[in-house]
Coordinates of C-alpha atoms in Angstrom, one line a residue:
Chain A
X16 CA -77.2 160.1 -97.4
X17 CA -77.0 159.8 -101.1
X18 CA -74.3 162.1 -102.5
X19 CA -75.3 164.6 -105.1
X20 CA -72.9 163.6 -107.2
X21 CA -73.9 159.8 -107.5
X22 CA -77.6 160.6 -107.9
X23 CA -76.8 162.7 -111.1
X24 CA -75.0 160.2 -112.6
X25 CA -77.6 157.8 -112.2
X26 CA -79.8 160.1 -113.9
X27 CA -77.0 160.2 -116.4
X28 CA -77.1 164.2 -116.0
X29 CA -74.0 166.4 -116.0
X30 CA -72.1 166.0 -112.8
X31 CA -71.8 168.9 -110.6
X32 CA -68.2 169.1 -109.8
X33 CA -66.1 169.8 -112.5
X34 CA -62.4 168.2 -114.2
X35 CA -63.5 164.6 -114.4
X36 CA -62.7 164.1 -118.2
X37 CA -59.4 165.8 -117.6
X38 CA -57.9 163.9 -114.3
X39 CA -59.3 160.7 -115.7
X40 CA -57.5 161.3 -118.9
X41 CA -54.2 162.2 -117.1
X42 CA -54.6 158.9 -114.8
X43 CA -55.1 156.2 -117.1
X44 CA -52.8 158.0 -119.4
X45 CA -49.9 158.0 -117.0
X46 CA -51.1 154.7 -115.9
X47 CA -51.0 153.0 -119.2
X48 CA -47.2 154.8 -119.8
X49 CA -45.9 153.5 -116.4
X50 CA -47.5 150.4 -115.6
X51 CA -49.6 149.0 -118.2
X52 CA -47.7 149.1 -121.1
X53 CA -44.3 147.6 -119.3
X54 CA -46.5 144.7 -117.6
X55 CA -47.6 144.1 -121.2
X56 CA -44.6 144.0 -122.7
X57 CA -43.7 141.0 -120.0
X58 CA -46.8 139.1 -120.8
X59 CA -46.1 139.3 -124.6
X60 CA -43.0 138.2 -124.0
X61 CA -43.9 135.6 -122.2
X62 CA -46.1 134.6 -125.2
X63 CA -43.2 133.8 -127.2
X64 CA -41.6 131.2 -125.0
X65 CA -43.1 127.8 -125.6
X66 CA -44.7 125.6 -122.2
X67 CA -42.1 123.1 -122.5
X68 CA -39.0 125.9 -122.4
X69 CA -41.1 127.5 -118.9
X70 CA -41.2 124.4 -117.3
X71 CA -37.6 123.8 -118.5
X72 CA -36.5 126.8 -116.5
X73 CA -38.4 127.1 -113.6
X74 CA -37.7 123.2 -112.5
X75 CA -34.2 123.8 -112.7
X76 CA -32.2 122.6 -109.8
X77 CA -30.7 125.3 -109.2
X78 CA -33.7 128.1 -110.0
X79 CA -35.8 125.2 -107.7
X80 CA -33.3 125.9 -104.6
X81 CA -33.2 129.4 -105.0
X82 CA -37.0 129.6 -104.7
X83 CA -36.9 127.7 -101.5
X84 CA -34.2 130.1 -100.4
X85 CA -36.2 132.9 -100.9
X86 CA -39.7 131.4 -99.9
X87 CA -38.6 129.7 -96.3
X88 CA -36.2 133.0 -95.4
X89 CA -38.6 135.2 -96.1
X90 CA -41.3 132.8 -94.3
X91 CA -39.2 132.6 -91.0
X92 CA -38.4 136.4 -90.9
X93 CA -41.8 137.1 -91.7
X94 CA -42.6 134.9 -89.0
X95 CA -40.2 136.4 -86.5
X96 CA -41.4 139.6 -87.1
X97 CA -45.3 139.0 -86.6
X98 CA -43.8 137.9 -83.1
X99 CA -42.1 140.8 -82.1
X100 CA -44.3 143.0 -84.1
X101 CA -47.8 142.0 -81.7
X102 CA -44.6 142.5 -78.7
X103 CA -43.8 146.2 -80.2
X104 CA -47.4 147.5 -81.0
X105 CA -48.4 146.2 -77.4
X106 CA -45.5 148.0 -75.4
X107 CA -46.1 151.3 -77.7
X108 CA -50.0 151.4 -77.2
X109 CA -49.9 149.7 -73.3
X110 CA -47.4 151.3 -71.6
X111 CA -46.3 154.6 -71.0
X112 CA -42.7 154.7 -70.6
X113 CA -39.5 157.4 -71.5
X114 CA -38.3 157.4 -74.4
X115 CA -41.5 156.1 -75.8
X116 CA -42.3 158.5 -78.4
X117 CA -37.9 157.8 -79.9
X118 CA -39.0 154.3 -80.1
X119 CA -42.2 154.4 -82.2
X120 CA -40.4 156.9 -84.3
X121 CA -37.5 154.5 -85.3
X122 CA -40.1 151.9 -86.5
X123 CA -40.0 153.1 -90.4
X124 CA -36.5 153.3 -90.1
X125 CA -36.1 150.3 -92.7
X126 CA -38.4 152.1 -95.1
X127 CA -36.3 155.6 -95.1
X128 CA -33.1 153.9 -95.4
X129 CA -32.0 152.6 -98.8
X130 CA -31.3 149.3 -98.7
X131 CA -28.1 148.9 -100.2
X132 CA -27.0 151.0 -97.0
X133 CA -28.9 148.3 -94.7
X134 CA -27.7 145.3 -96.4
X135 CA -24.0 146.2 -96.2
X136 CA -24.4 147.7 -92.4
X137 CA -25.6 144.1 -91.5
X138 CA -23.0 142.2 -93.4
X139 CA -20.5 143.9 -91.1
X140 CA -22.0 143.7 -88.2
X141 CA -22.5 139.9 -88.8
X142 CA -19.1 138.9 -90.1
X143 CA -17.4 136.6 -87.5
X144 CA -14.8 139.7 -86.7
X145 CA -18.1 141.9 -86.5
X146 CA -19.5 144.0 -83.6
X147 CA -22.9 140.8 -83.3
X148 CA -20.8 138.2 -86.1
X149 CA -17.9 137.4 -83.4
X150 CA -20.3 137.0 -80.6
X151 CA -22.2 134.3 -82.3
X152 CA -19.2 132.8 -83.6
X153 CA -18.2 132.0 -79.9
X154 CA -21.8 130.5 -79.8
X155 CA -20.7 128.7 -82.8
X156 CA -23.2 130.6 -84.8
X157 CA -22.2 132.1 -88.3
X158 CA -24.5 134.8 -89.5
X159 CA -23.2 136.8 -92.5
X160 CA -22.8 134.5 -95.6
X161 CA -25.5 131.8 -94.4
X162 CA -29.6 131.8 -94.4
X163 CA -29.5 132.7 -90.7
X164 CA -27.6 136.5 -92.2
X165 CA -30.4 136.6 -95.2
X166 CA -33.2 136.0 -92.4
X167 CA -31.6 138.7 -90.4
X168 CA -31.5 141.1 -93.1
X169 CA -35.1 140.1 -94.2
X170 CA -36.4 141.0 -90.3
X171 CA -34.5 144.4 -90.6
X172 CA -36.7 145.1 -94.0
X173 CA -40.1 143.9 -92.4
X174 CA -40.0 145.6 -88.9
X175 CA -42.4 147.8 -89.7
X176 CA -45.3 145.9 -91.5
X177 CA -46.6 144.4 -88.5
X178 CA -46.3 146.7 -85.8
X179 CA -48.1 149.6 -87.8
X180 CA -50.6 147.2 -89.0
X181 CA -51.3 145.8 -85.3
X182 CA -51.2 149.7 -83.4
X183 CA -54.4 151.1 -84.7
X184 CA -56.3 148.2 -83.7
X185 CA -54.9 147.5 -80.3
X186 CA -55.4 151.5 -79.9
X187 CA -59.1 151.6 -80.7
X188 CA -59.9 148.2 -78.6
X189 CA -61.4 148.9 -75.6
X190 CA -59.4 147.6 -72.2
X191 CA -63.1 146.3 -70.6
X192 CA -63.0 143.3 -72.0
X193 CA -59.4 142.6 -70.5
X194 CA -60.9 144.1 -67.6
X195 CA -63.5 141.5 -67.3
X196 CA -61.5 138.7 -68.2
X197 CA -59.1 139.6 -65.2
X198 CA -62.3 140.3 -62.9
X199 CA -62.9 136.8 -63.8
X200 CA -60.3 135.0 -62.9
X201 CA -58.2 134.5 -66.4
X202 CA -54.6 134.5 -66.6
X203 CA -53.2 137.3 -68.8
X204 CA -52.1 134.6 -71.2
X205 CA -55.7 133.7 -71.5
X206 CA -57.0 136.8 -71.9
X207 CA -54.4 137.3 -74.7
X208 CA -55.5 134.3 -76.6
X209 CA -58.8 134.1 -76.1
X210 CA -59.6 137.6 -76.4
X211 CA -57.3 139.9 -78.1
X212 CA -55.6 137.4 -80.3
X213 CA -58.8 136.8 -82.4
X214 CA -59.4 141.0 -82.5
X215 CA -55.9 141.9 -84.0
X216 CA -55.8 138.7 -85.8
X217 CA -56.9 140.0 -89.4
X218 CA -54.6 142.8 -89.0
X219 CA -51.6 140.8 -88.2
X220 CA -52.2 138.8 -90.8
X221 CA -52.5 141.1 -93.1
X222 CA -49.4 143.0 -91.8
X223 CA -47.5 139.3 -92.0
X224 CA -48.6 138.8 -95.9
X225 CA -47.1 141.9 -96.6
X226 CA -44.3 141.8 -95.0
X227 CA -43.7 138.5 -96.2
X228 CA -44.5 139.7 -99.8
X229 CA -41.8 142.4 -99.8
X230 CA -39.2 139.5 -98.2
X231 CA -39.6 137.6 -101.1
X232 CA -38.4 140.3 -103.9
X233 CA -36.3 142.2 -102.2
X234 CA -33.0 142.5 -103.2
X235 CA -30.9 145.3 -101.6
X236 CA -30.6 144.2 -98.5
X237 CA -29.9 140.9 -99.1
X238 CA -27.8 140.3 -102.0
X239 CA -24.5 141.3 -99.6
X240 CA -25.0 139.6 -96.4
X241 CA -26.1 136.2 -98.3
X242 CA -22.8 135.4 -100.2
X243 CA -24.8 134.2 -103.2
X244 CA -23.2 130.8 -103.2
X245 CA -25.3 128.6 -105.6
X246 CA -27.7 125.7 -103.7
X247 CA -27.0 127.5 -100.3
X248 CA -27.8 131.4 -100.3
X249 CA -28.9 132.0 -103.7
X250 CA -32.2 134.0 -103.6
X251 CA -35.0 134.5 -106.9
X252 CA -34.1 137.8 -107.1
X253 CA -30.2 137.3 -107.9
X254 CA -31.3 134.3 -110.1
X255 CA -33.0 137.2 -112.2
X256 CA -30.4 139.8 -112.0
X257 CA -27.5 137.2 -112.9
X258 CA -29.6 135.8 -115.6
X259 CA -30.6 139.7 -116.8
X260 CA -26.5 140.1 -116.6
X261 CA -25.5 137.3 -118.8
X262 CA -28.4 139.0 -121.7
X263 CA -30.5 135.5 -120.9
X264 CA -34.2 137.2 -121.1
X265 CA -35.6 133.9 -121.5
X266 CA -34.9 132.7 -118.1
X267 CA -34.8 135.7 -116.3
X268 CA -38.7 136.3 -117.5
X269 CA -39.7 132.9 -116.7
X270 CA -38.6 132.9 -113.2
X271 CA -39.9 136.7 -112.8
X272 CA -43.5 135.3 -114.0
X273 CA -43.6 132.6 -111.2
X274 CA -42.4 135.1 -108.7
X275 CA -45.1 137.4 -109.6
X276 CA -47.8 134.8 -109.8
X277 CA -46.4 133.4 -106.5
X278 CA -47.0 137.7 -105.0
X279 CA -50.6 137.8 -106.5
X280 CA -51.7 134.7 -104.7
X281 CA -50.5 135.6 -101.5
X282 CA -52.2 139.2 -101.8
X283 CA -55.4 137.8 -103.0
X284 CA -55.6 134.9 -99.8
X285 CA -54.9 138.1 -97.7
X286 CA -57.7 139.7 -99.4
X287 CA -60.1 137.3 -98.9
X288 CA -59.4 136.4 -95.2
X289 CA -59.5 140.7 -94.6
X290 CA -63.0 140.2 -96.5
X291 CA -64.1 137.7 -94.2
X292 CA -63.2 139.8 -91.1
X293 CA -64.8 142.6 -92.2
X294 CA -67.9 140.6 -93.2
X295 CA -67.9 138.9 -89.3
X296 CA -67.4 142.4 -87.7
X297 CA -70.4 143.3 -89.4
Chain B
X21 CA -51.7 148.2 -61.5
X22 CA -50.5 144.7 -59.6
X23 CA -46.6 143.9 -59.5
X24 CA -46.6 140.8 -61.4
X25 CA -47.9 143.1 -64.2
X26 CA -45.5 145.6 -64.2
X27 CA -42.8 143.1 -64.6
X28 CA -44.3 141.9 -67.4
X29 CA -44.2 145.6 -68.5
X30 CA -40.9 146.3 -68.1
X31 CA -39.7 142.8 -69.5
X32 CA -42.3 143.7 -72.6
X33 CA -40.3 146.8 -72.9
X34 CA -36.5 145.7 -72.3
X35 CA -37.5 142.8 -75.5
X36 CA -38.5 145.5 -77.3
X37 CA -35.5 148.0 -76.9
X38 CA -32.9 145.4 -77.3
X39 CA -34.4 144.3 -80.5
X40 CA -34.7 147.8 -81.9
X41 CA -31.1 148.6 -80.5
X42 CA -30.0 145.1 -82.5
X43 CA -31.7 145.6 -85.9
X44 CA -31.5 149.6 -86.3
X45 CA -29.7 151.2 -84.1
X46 CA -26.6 149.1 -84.0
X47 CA -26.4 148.8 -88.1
X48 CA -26.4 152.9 -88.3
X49 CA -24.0 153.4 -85.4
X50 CA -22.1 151.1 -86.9
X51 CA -21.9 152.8 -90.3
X52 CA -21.5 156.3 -88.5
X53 CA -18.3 154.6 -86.4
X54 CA -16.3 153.0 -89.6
X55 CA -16.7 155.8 -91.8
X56 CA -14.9 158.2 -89.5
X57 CA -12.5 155.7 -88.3
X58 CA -9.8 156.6 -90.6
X59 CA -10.4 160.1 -89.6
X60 CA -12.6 163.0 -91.2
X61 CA -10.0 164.0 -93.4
X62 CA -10.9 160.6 -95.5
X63 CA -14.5 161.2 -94.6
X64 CA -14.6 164.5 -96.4
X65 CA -12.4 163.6 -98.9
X66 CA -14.8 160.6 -100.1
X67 CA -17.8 162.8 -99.7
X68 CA -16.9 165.1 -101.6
X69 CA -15.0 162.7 -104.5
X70 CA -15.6 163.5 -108.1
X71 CA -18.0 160.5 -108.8
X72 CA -19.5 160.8 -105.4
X73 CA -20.8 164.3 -106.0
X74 CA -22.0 163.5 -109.4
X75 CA -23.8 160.3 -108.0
X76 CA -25.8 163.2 -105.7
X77 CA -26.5 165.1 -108.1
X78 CA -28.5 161.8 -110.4
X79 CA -29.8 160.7 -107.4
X80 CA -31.2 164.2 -106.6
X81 CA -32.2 164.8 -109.9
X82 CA -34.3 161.4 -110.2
X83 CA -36.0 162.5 -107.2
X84 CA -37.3 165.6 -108.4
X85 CA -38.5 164.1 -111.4
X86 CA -40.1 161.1 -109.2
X87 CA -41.8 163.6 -107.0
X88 CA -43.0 166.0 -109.9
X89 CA -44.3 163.2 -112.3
X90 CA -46.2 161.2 -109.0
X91 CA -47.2 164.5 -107.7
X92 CA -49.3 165.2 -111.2
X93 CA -50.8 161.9 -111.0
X94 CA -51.4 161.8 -107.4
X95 CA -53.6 164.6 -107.5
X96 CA -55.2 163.7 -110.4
X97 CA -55.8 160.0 -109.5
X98 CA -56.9 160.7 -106.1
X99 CA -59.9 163.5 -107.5
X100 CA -61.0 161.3 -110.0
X101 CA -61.4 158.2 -107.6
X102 CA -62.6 160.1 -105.0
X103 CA -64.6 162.2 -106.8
X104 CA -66.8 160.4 -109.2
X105 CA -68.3 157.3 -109.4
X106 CA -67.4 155.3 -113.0
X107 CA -66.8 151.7 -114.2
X108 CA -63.4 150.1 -113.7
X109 CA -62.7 152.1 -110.9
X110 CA -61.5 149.7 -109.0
X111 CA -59.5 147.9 -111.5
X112 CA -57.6 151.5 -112.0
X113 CA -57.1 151.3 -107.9
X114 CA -55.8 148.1 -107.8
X115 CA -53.4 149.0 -111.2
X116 CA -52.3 151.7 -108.9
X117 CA -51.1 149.6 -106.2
X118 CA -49.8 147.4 -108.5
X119 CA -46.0 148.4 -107.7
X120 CA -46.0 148.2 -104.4
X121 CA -46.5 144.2 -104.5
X122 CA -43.4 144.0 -107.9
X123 CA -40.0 142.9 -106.6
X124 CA -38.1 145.8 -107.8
X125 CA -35.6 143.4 -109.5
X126 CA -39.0 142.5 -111.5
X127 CA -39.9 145.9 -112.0
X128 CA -36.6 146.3 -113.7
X129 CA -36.4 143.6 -115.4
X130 CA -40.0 144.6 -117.1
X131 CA -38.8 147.8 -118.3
X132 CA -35.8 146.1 -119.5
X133 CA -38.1 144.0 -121.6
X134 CA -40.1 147.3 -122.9
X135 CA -37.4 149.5 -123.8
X136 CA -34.7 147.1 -124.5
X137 CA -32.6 145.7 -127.8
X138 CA -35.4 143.2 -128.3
X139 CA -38.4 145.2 -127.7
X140 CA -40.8 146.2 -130.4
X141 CA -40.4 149.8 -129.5
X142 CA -36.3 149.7 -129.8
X143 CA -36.1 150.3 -133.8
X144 CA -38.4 153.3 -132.8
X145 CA -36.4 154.7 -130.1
X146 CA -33.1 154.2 -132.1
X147 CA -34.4 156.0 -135.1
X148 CA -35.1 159.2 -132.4
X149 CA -32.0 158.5 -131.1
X150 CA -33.0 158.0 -127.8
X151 CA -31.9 155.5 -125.0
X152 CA -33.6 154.8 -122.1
X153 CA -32.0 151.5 -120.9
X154 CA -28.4 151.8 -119.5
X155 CA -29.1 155.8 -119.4
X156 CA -30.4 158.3 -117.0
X157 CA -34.3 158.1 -118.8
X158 CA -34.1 154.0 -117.1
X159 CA -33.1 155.4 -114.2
X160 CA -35.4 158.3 -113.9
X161 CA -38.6 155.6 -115.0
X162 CA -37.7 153.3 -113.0
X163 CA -38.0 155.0 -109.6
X164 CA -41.5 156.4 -110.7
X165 CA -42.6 153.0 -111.3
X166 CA -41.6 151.8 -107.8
X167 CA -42.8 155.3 -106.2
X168 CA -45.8 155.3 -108.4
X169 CA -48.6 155.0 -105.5
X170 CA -47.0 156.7 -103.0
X171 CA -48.9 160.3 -103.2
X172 CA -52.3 158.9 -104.2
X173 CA -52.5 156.3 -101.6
X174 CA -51.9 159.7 -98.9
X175 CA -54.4 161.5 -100.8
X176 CA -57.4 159.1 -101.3
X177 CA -58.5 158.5 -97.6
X178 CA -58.6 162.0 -96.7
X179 CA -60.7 163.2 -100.0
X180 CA -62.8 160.1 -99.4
X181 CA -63.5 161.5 -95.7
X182 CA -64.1 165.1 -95.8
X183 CA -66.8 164.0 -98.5
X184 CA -67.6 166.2 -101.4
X185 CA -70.7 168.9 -100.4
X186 CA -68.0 171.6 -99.6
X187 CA -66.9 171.2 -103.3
X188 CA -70.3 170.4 -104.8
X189 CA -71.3 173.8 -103.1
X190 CA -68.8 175.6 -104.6
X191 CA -69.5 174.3 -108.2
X192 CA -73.5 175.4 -108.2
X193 CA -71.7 179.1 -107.1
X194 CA -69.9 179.1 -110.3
X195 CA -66.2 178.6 -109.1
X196 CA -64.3 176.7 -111.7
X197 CA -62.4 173.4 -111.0
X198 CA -59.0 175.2 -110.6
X199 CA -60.7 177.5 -108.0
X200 CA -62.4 174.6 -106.0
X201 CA -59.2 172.6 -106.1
X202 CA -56.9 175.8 -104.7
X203 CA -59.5 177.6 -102.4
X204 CA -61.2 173.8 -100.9
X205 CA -59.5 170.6 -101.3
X206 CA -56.2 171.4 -101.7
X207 CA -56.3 173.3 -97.9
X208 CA -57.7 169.9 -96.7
X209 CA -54.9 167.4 -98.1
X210 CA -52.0 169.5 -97.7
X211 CA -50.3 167.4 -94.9
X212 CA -51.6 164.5 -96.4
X213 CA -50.0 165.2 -99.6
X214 CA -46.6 166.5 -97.8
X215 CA -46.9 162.7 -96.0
X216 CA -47.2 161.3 -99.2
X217 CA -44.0 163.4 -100.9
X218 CA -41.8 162.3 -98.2
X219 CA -42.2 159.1 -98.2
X220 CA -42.4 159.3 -102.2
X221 CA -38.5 161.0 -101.9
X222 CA -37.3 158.6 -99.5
X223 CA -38.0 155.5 -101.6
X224 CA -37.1 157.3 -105.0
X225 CA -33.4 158.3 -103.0
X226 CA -32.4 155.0 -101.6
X227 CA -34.2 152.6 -104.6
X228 CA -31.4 150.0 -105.4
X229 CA -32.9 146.7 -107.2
X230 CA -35.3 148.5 -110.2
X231 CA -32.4 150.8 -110.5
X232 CA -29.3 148.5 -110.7
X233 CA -31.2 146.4 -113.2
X234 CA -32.0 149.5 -115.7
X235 CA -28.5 151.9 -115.1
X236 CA -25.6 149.9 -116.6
X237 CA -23.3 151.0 -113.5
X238 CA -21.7 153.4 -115.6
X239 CA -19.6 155.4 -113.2
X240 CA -20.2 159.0 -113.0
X241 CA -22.9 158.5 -115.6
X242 CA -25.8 156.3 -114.5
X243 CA -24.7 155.8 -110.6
X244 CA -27.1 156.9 -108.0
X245 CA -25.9 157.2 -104.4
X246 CA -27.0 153.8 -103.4
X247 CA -25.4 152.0 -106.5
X248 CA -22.4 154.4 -105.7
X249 CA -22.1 152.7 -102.5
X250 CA -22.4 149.3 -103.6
X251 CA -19.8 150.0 -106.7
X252 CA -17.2 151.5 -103.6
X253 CA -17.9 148.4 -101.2
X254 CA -17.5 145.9 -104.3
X255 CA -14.2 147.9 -104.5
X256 CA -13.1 147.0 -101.1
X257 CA -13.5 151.0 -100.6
X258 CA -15.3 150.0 -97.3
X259 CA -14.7 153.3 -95.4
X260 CA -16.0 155.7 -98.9
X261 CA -18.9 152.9 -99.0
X262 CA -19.6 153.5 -95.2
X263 CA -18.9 157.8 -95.7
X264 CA -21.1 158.0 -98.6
X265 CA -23.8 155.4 -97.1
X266 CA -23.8 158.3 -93.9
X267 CA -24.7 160.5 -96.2
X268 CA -27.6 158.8 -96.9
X269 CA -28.5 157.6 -93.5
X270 CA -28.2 162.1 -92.7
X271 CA -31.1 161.8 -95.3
X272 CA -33.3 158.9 -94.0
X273 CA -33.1 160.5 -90.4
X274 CA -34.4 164.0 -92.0
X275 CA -37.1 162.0 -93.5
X276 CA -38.3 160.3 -90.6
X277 CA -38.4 163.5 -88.8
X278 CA -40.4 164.9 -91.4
X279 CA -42.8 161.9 -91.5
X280 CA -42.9 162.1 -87.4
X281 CA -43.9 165.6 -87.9
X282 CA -46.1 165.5 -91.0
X283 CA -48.0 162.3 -89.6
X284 CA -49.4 164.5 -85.9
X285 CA -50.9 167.3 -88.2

């Protein structure tokens, strides 16, 4: 059905429901105080520095490491928690079992707690005299201090990208396919990758890319289990805020730019492979 | 069900618990555990420090402001994109969500670059008199910025589904918008917009990166609750750090009883 108000604006008559000139005005005013004019203020700032000074500071050896810090921590956590993430929406949307309903309440637990509180709660807990730290130091394991202690706080902050992603669309499948597939002889682990892998794939995807996204800037949680020791556990982020403390806007933009350029092509292969799903469903 | 299967289930599930034991529960225990360790005599008396209390009260004050400003333009956002069809609408969706995908050490930092000593604007603001960064105004922009789509990503699926003839209706009887917006839509949205100013608080309380970058650490001053905590822990304070980090963990647990609530109606 055509909505009456999109056929009246076609006809370029008055449209019936009223306040468009004044929420508009309040959105793109707010929007322009907020985001627009601060995001513009970076890219004129940007402006002023020449190629040659960009490319001076971004292939620095030790901006270079801190990238690859940042990019294959939050890679592997991402990773680990696509894993565990299909695991956790399965079990929730599956099985029935007690204490079900505690468990997929606790899941947004990293996104109501601040992340300073995370990030020095983990640092304890992984410190070789810490409750987990001293039982992987008797595997000869060090956590805190190390890129195994950033990956762990990095899983903490993704937990729930994936699961609450994944859920809706295991919940709306329908079990007769797996049915079938069992009628028919198929192992479970066959039925999982030929059947419901390629259903919750665009989802988990799309769960992992964000996830992964938010790994790579954050800050909080990391900054106090990673021991920030240049050319080991220095992340992007710090680079920034060290650069930011010692008044060197220069650098700090330039490594912020390829950070954000490195965000915006993430999101946009994420967009295009949702677009493609959606396009095949149809 | 076979046997073999509900092994797997309870395998599934015991994976599943652990991990969740491991990553959440054993971090807030954990925090619970030290901070009363030394006793609740040094619990309360950290709580309830000087610097502490004035912490709560920033932290709570940039919420409010947070909440107010992002419930304003979540209403307003969420009507006019819902409500009317108009060029660049989707470039002002995807400027909405913008924040979401901004390290908040970026989102800082671009702030820092608008307001700051070598900004165009900063000869303006000084002649005014007025400071923004290293001052409560960084603080209080700040967390809008990084809560900025919280409210109108709530509100926008459930005005896109409820469609618009109950409204359109309305408006050829003669009510005015104020009227349609109190008597029809708001009715509709109300949990969806309570949703959206939970989750809005809970990221404006606990915001650390955008924050640290913009306040200065002045103590007493420009501290919020989280930067109170790291300021106490870089202090070797570690049981006020773990006391005033419970405080914020009492708040996360509120909120995610809210949300649990909120998200069934």
């Amino acid at each position: 059905m055509v909505s009456l108000t999109g056929y009246m604006n076609k006809k370029g008559q008055k449209r019936v429901i009223p306040g468009f000139g004044l929420t508009l005005g309040i959105t793109i005013s707010m929007l322009g105080i907020i985001v627009l004019i601060p995001l513009c203020s970076l890219v004129i700032y940007t402006a002023k520095l020449s190629p040659k000074q960009f490319i001076d500071i971004i292939t620095g050896k030790r901006v270079l490491y801190a990238y690859w810090v940042s990019f294959s921590t939050a890679f592997v956590a991402s990773l680990i928690n696509a894993v565990m993430g299909v695991i956790m929406a399965w079990v929730l949307v599956k099985y029935e079992f007690p204490g079900k309903k505690i468990m997929d309440g606790m899941i947004e637990l990293p996104f109501a707690l601040p992340t300073a509180v995370a990030g020095i709660a983990l640092t304890h807990l992984t410190t070789t005299d810490g409750w987990i730290g001293s039982l992987a130091d008797k595997a000869g394991i060090k956590i805190a201090y190390t890129k195994t202690g950033i990956i762990f706080a990095l899983v903490f902050v993704g937990i729930p990208f994936v699961v609450r992603s994944v859920q809706p669309v295991l919940t709306k499948m329908d079990n007769s396919y797996e049915e079938a597939m069992e009628i028919l002889g198929a192992t479970p682990f066959r039925t999982f990758r030929k059947v419901i892998f390629p259903e919750i794939f665009p989802a988990l995807f799309g769960g992992f890319t964000m996830a992964f996204a938010r790994c790579l800037g954050e800050y909080g949680s990391v900054v106090f289990i990673a021991g920030n020791k240049p050319f080991e556990t220095e992340i992007a982020p710090l680079m920034i805020m060290s650069k930011l403390q010692e008044f060197d806007y220069t650098a700090a933009t330039s490594i912020a730019l390829l950070m954000l350029i490195t965000a915006f092509v993430i999101l946009m292969i994420n967009s295009v492979i949702q677009y493609k799903a959606a396009k095949k469903a149809k | 069900m076979r046997k073999e299967n509900k092994l797997v289930k309870w395998i599934m599930i015991s994976i599943c618990a652990l991990f969740l034991f491991v990553m959440l529960v054993l971090p807030l225990g954990y925090i619970i555990y030290t901070s009363l360790s030394d006793g609740v005599k040094s619990f309360i008396s950290s709580v309830t420090d000087e610097y502490t209390i004035k912490a709560m009260k920033l932290t709570i004050i940039t919420t409010l402001w947070a909440v107010g400003i992002n419930t304003v333009f979540g209403l307003c956002a969420s009507w006019c994109l819902t409500r009317f069809d108009f060029k660049g609408k989707k470039v002002i969706s995807a400027l909405i969500d913008l924040p979401l995908t901004i390290s908040p050490v970026i989102a800082g930092l671009v702030f820092l670059l608008t307001y700051g000593r070598q900004s165009v604007l900063y000869p303006l603001l000084e002649k005014f008199g007025i400071s923004i960064i290293f001052a409560v105004p960084g603080v209080i922009i700040a967390t809008i910025f990084v809560t900025f789509p919280y409210i109108s990503r709530e509100i926008i699926p459930v005005l896109n589904s409820i469609g618009t003839d109950e409204e359109e209706a309305a408006a050829l009887m003669g009510m005015n918008g104020f009227e349609i917006f109190r008597k029809i839509t708001f009715p509709h949205i109300r949990w969806a917009f309570l949703f959206g100013v939970v989750l809005c608080s809970a990221r404006a309380m606990g915001e650390f990166g955008a924050v640290s970058v913009l306040s200065g650490h002045l103590k007493g001053l420009t501290n919020t609750l989280p930067l109170h905590v790291e300021m106490l822990y870089q202090g070797y304070d570690f049981t006020g750090a773990f006391a005033v980090s419970s405080l914020l963990i009492l708040m996360a647990v509120v909120i995610l009883i809210l949300r649990n609530i909120l998200e069934k109606k």
